[in-house]
mmCIF file of C-alpha atoms in Angstrom:
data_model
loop_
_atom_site.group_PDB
_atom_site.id
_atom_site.type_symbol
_atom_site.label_atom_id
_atom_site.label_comp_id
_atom_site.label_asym_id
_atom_site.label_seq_id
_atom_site.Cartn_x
_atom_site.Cartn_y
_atom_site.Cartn_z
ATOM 1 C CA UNK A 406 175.802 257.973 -2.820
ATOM 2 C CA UNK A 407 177.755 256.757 0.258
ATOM 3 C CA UNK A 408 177.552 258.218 3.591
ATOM 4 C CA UNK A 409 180.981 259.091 4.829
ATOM 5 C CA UNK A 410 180.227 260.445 8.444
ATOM 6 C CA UNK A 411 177.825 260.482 11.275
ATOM 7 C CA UNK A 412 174.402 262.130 9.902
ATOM 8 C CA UNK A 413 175.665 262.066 6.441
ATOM 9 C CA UNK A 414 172.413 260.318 5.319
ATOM 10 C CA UNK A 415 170.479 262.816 7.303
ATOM 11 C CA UNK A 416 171.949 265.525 4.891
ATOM 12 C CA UNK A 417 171.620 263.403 2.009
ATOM 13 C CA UNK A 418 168.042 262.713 2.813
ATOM 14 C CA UNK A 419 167.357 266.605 3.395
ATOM 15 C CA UNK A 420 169.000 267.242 -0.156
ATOM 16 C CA UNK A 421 167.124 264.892 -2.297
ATOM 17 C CA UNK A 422 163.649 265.919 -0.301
ATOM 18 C CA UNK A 423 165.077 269.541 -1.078
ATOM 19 C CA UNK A 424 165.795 268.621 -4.833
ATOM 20 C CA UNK A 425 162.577 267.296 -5.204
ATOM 21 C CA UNK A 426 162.985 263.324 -5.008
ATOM 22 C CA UNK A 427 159.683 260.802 -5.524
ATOM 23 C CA UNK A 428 161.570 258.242 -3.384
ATOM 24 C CA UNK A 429 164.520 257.799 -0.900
ATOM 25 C CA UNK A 430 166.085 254.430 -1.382
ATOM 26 C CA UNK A 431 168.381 253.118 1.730
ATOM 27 C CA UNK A 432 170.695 250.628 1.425
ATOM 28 C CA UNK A 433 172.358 249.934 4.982
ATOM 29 C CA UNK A 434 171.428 249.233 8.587
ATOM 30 C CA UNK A 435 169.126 250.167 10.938
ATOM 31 C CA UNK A 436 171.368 253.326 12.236
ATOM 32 C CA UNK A 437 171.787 254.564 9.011
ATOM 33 C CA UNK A 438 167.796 254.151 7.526
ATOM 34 C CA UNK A 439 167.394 256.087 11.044
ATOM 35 C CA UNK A 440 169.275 259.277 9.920
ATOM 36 C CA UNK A 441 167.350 259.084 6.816
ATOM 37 C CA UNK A 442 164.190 258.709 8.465
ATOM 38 C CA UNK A 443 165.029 261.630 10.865
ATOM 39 C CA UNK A 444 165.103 263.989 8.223
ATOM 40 C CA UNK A 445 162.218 262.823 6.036
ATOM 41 C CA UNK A 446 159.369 263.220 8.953
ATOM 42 C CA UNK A 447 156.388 265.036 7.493
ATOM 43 C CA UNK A 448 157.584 264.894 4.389
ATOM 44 C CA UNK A 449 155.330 262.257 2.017
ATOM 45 C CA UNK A 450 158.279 260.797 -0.424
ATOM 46 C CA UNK A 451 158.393 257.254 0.392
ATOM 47 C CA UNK A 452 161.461 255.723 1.986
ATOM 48 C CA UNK A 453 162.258 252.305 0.735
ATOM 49 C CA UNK A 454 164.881 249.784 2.810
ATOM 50 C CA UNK A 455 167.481 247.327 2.042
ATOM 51 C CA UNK A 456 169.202 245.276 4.474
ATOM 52 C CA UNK A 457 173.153 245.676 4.471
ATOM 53 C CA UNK A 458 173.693 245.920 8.617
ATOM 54 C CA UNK A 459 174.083 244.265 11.595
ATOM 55 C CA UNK A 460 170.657 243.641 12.450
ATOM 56 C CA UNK A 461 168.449 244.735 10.149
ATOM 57 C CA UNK A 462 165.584 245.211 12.336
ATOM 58 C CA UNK A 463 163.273 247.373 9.765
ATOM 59 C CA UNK A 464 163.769 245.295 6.771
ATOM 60 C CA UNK A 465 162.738 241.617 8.914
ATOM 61 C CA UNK A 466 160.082 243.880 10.145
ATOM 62 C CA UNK A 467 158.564 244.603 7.057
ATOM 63 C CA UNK A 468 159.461 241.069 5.505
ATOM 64 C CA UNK A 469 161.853 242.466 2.924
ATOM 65 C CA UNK A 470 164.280 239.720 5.089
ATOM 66 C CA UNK A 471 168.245 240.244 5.605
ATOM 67 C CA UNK A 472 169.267 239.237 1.976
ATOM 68 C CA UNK A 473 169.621 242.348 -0.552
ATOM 69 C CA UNK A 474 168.936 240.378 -3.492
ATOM 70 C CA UNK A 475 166.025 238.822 -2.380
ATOM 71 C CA UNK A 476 164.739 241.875 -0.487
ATOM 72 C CA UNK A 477 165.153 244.111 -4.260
ATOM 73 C CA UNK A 478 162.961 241.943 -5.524
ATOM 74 C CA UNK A 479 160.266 242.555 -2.563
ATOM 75 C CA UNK A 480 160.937 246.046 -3.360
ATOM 76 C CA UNK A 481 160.028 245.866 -6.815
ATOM 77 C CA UNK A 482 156.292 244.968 -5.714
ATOM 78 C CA UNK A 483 156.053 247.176 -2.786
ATOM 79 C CA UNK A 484 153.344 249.575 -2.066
ATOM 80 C CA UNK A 485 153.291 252.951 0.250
ATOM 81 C CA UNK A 486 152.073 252.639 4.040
ATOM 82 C CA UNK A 487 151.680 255.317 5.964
ATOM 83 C CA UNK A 488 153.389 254.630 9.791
ATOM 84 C CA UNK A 489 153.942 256.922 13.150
ATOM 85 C CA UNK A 490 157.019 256.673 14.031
ATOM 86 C CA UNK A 491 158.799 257.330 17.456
ATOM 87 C CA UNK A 492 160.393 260.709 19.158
ATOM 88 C CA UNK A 493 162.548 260.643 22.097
ATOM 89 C CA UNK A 494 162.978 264.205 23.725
ATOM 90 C CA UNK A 495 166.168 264.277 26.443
ATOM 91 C CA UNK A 496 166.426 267.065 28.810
ATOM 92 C CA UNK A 497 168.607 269.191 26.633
ATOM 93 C CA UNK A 498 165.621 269.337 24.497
ATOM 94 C CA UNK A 499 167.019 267.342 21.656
ATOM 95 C CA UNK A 500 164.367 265.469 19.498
ATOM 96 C CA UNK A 501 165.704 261.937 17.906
ATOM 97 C CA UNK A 502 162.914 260.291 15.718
ATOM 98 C CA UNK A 503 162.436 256.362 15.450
ATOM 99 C CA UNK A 504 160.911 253.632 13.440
ATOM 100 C CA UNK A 505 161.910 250.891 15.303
ATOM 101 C CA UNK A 506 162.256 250.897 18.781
ATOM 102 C CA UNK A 507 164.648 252.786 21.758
ATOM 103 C CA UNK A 508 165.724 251.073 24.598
ATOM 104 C CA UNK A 509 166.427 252.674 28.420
ATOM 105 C CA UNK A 510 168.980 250.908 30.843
ATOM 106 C CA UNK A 511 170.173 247.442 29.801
ATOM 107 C CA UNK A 512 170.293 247.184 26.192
ATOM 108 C CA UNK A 513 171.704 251.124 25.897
ATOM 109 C CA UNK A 514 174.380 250.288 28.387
ATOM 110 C CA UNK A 515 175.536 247.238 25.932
ATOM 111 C CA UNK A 516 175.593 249.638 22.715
ATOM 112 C CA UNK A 517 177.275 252.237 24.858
ATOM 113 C CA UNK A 518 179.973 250.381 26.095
ATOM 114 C CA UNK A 519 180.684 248.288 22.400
ATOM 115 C CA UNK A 520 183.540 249.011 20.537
ATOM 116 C CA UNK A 521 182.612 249.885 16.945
ATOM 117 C CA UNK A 522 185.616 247.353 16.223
ATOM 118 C CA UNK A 523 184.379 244.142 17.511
ATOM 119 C CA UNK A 524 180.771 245.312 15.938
ATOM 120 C CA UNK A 525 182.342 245.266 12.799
ATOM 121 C CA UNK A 526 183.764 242.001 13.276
ATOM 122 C CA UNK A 527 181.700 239.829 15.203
ATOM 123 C CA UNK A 528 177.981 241.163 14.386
ATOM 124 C CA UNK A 529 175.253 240.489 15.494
ATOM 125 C CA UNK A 530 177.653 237.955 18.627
ATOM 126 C CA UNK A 531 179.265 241.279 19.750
ATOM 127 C CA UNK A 532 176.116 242.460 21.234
ATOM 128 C CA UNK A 533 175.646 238.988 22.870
ATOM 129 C CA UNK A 534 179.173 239.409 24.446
ATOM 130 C CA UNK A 535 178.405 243.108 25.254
ATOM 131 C CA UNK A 536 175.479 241.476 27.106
ATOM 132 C CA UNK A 537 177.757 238.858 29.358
ATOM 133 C CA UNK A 538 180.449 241.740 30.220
ATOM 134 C CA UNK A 539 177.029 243.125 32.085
ATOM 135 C CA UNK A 540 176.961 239.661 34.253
ATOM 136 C CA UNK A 541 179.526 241.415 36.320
ATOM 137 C CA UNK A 542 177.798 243.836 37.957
ATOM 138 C CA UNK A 543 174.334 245.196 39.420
ATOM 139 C CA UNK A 544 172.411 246.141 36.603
ATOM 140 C CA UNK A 545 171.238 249.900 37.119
ATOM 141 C CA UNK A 546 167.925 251.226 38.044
ATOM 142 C CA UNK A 547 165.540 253.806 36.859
ATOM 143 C CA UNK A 548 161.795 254.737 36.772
ATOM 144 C CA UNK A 549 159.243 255.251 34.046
ATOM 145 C CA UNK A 550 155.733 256.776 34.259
ATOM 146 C CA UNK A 551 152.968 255.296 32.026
ATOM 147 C CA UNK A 552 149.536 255.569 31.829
ATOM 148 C CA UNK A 553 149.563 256.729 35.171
ATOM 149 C CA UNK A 554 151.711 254.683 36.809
ATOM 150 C CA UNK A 555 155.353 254.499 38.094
ATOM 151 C CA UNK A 556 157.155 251.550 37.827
ATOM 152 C CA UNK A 557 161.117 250.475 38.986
ATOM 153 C CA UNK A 558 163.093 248.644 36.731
ATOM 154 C CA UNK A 559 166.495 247.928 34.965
ATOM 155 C CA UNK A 560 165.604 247.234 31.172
ATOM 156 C CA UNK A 561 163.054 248.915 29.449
ATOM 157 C CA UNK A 562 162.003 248.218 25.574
ATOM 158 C CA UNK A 563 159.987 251.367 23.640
ATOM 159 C CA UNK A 564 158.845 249.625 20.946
ATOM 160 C CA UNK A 565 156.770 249.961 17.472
ATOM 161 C CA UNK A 566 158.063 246.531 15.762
ATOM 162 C CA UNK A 567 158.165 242.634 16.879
ATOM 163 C CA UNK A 568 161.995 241.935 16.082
ATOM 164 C CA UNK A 569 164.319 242.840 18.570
ATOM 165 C CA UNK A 570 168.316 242.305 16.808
ATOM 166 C CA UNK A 571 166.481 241.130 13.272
ATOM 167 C CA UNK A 572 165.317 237.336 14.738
ATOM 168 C CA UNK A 573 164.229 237.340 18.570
ATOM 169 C CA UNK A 574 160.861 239.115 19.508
ATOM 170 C CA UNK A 575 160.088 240.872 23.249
ATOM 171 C CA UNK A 576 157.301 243.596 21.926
ATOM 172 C CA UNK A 577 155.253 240.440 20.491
ATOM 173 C CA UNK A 578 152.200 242.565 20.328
ATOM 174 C CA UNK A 579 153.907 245.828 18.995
ATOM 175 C CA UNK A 580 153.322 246.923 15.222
ATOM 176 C CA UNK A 581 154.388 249.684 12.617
ATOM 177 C CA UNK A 582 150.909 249.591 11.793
ATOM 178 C CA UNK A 583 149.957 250.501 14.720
ATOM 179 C CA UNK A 584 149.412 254.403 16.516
ATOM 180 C CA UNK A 585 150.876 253.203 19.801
ATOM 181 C CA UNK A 586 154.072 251.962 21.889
ATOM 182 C CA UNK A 587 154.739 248.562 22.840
ATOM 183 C CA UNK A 588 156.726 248.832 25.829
ATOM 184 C CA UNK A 589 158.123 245.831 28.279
ATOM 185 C CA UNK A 590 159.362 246.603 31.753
ATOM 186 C CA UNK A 591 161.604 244.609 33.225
ATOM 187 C CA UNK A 592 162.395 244.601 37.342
ATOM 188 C CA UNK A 593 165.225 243.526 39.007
ATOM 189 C CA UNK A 594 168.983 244.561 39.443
ATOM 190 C CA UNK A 595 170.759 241.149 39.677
ATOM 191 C CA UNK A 596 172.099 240.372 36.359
ATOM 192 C CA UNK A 597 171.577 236.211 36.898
ATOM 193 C CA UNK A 598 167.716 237.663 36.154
ATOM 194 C CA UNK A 599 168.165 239.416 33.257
ATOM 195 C CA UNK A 600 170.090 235.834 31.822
ATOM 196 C CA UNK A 601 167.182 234.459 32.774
ATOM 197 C CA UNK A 602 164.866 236.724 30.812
ATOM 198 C CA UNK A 603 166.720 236.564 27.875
ATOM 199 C CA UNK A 604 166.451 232.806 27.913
ATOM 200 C CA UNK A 605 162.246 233.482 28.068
ATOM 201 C CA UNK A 606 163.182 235.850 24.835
ATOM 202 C CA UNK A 607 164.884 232.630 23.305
ATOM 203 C CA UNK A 608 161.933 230.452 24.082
ATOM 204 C CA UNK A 609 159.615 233.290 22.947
ATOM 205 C CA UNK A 610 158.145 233.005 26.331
ATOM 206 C CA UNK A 611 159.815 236.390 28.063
ATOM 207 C CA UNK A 612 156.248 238.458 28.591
ATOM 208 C CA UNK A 613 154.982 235.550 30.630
ATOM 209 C CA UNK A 614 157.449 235.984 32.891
ATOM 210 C CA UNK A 615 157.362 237.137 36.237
ATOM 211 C CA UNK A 616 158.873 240.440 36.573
ATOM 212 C CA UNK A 617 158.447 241.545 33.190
ATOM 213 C CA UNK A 618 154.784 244.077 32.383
ATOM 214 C CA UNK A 619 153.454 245.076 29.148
ATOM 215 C CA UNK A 620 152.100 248.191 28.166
ATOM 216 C CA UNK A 621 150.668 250.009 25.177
ATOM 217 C CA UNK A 622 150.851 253.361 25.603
ATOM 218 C CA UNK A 623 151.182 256.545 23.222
ATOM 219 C CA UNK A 624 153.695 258.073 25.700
ATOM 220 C CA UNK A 625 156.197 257.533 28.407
ATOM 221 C CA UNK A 626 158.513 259.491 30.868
ATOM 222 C CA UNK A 627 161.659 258.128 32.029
ATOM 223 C CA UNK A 628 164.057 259.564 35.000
ATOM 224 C CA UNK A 629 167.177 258.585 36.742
ATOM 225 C CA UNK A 630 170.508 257.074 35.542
ATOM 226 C CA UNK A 631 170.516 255.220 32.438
ATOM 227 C CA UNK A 632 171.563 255.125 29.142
ATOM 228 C CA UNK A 633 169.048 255.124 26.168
ATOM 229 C CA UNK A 634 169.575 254.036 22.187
ATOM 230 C CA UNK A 635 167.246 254.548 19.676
ATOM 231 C CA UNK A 636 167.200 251.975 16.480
ATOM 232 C CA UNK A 637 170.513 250.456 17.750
ATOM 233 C CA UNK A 638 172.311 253.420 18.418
ATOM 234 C CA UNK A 639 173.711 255.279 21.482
ATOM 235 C CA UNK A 640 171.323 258.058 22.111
ATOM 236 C CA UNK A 641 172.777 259.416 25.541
ATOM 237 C CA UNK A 642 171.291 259.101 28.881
ATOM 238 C CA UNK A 643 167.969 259.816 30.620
ATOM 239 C CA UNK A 644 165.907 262.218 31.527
ATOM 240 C CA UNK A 645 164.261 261.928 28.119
ATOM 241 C CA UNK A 646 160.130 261.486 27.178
ATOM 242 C CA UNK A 647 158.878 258.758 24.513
ATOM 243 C CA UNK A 648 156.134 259.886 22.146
ATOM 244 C CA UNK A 649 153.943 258.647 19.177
ATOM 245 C CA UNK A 650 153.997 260.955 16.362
ATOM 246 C CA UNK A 651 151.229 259.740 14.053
ATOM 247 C CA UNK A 652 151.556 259.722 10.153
ATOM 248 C CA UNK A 653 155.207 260.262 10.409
ATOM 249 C CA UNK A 654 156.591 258.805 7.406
ATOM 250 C CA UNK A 655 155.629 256.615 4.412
ATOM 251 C CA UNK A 656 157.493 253.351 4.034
ATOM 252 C CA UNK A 657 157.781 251.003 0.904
ATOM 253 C CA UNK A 658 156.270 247.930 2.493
ATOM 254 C CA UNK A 659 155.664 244.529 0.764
ATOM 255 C CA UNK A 660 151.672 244.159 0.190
ATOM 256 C CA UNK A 661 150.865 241.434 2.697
ATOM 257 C CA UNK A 662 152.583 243.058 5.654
ATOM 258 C CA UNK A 663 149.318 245.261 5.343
#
């Protein structure tokens, strides 16, 4: 069935979990697998992927790759694994659930400020050009605490998978299979830096560079005034808390990404 509104696949999730479904098969991008996903924590039916967005950040994740032909026949041989997934709490006390990744500062400002149009027809470039617009001005700052410590810093990258946009990696050390965050910190508020880190992402070289810190970390608190997204999608702005919730969801996952 097609989703015809915001948090339509929420509901349709909810109703074939309700109806008593062995499997929830979803064929669309990483925004709309995330509505799914949000209303299929706890349960144990499997949720199985195809790629048909922008990005397709889950399904290169997994290896199920951006073509839907070729990723139905991965799907054919898949088996069930287990995963945590993400929650973001905000300070109105809303809870937004995540496989993928969320994103404070930077990378939220970009999907905030992109119009659904040029999405639509420039994919995965319109977030590049979302990205130059941001040349034009200081880049925001905000703090996180984590593990004890407070940093400063203007992008920051809550991650539980490698890709980052389907083919670049920053969280090179982050995995589904894993019961932790990921979670790159970037400093800095002139926007000639953040070109330069995204060149280090292009080289695959970004978490060598100075100014940029690695963490893993189960949990992390973020305050000031900055925009967030979670799995690509505007999620509003902070305060808001980052948490593991372990043995969230069970994913359809080809056998040698175990």
């Amino acid at each position: 069935m097609a989703t015809r509104e915001p948090e339509h696949a929420s509901d349709l999730a909810r109703h074939a979990i309700a109806e008593g479904a062995d499997l929830i098969l979803v064929l669309g991008g990483d925004g709309t697998i995330n509505e799914a996903a949000n209303a299929m924590i706890g349960s144990r039916v499997p949720l199985g992927v195809l790629p048909a967005g922008t990005a397709n950040v889950l399904a290169m994740e997994l290896g199920f790759g951006s073509n839907v032909i070729e990723a139905a026949g991965r799907l054919n041989g898949a088996v069930e694994q287990c995963v945590a997934a993400g929650r973001m709490c905000d300070a109105r006390g809303d809870v937004r659930h995540f496989l993928c990744m969320g994103g404070v500062g930077l990378d939220a400002k970009i999907v905030h400020d992109l119009s659904s149009g040029l999405k639509a027809r420039a994919g995965k470039l319109a977030y590049w050009l979302g990205g130059l617009a941001q040349i034009a001005g200081r880049i925001g700052q905000f703090d996180v605490r984590v593990n004890g410590n407070t940093a400063r810093c203007g992008f920051a990258l809550v991650s539980r998978v490698r890709n980052y946009g389907g083919d670049l990696e920053i969280a090179s050390g982050a995995s589904l299979l894993r019961d932790d965050f990921e979670i790159v910190l970037f400093e800095g508020s002139n926007p000639l830096r953040y070109a330069w880190y995204m060149l280090g992402v292009e080289m695959g070289r970004v978490q060598k560079m100075r100014g940029v810190h690695t963490v893993h970390a189960t949990c992390a608190e973020f305050s000031g005034d900055a925009h967030l997204q979670v799995d690509g999608e505007y999620a509003g702005k902070l305060p808001a808390r980052f948490e593991i919730v372990p043995d969230a969801l069970t994913l359809l996952a080809p056998p040698a990404y175990r």
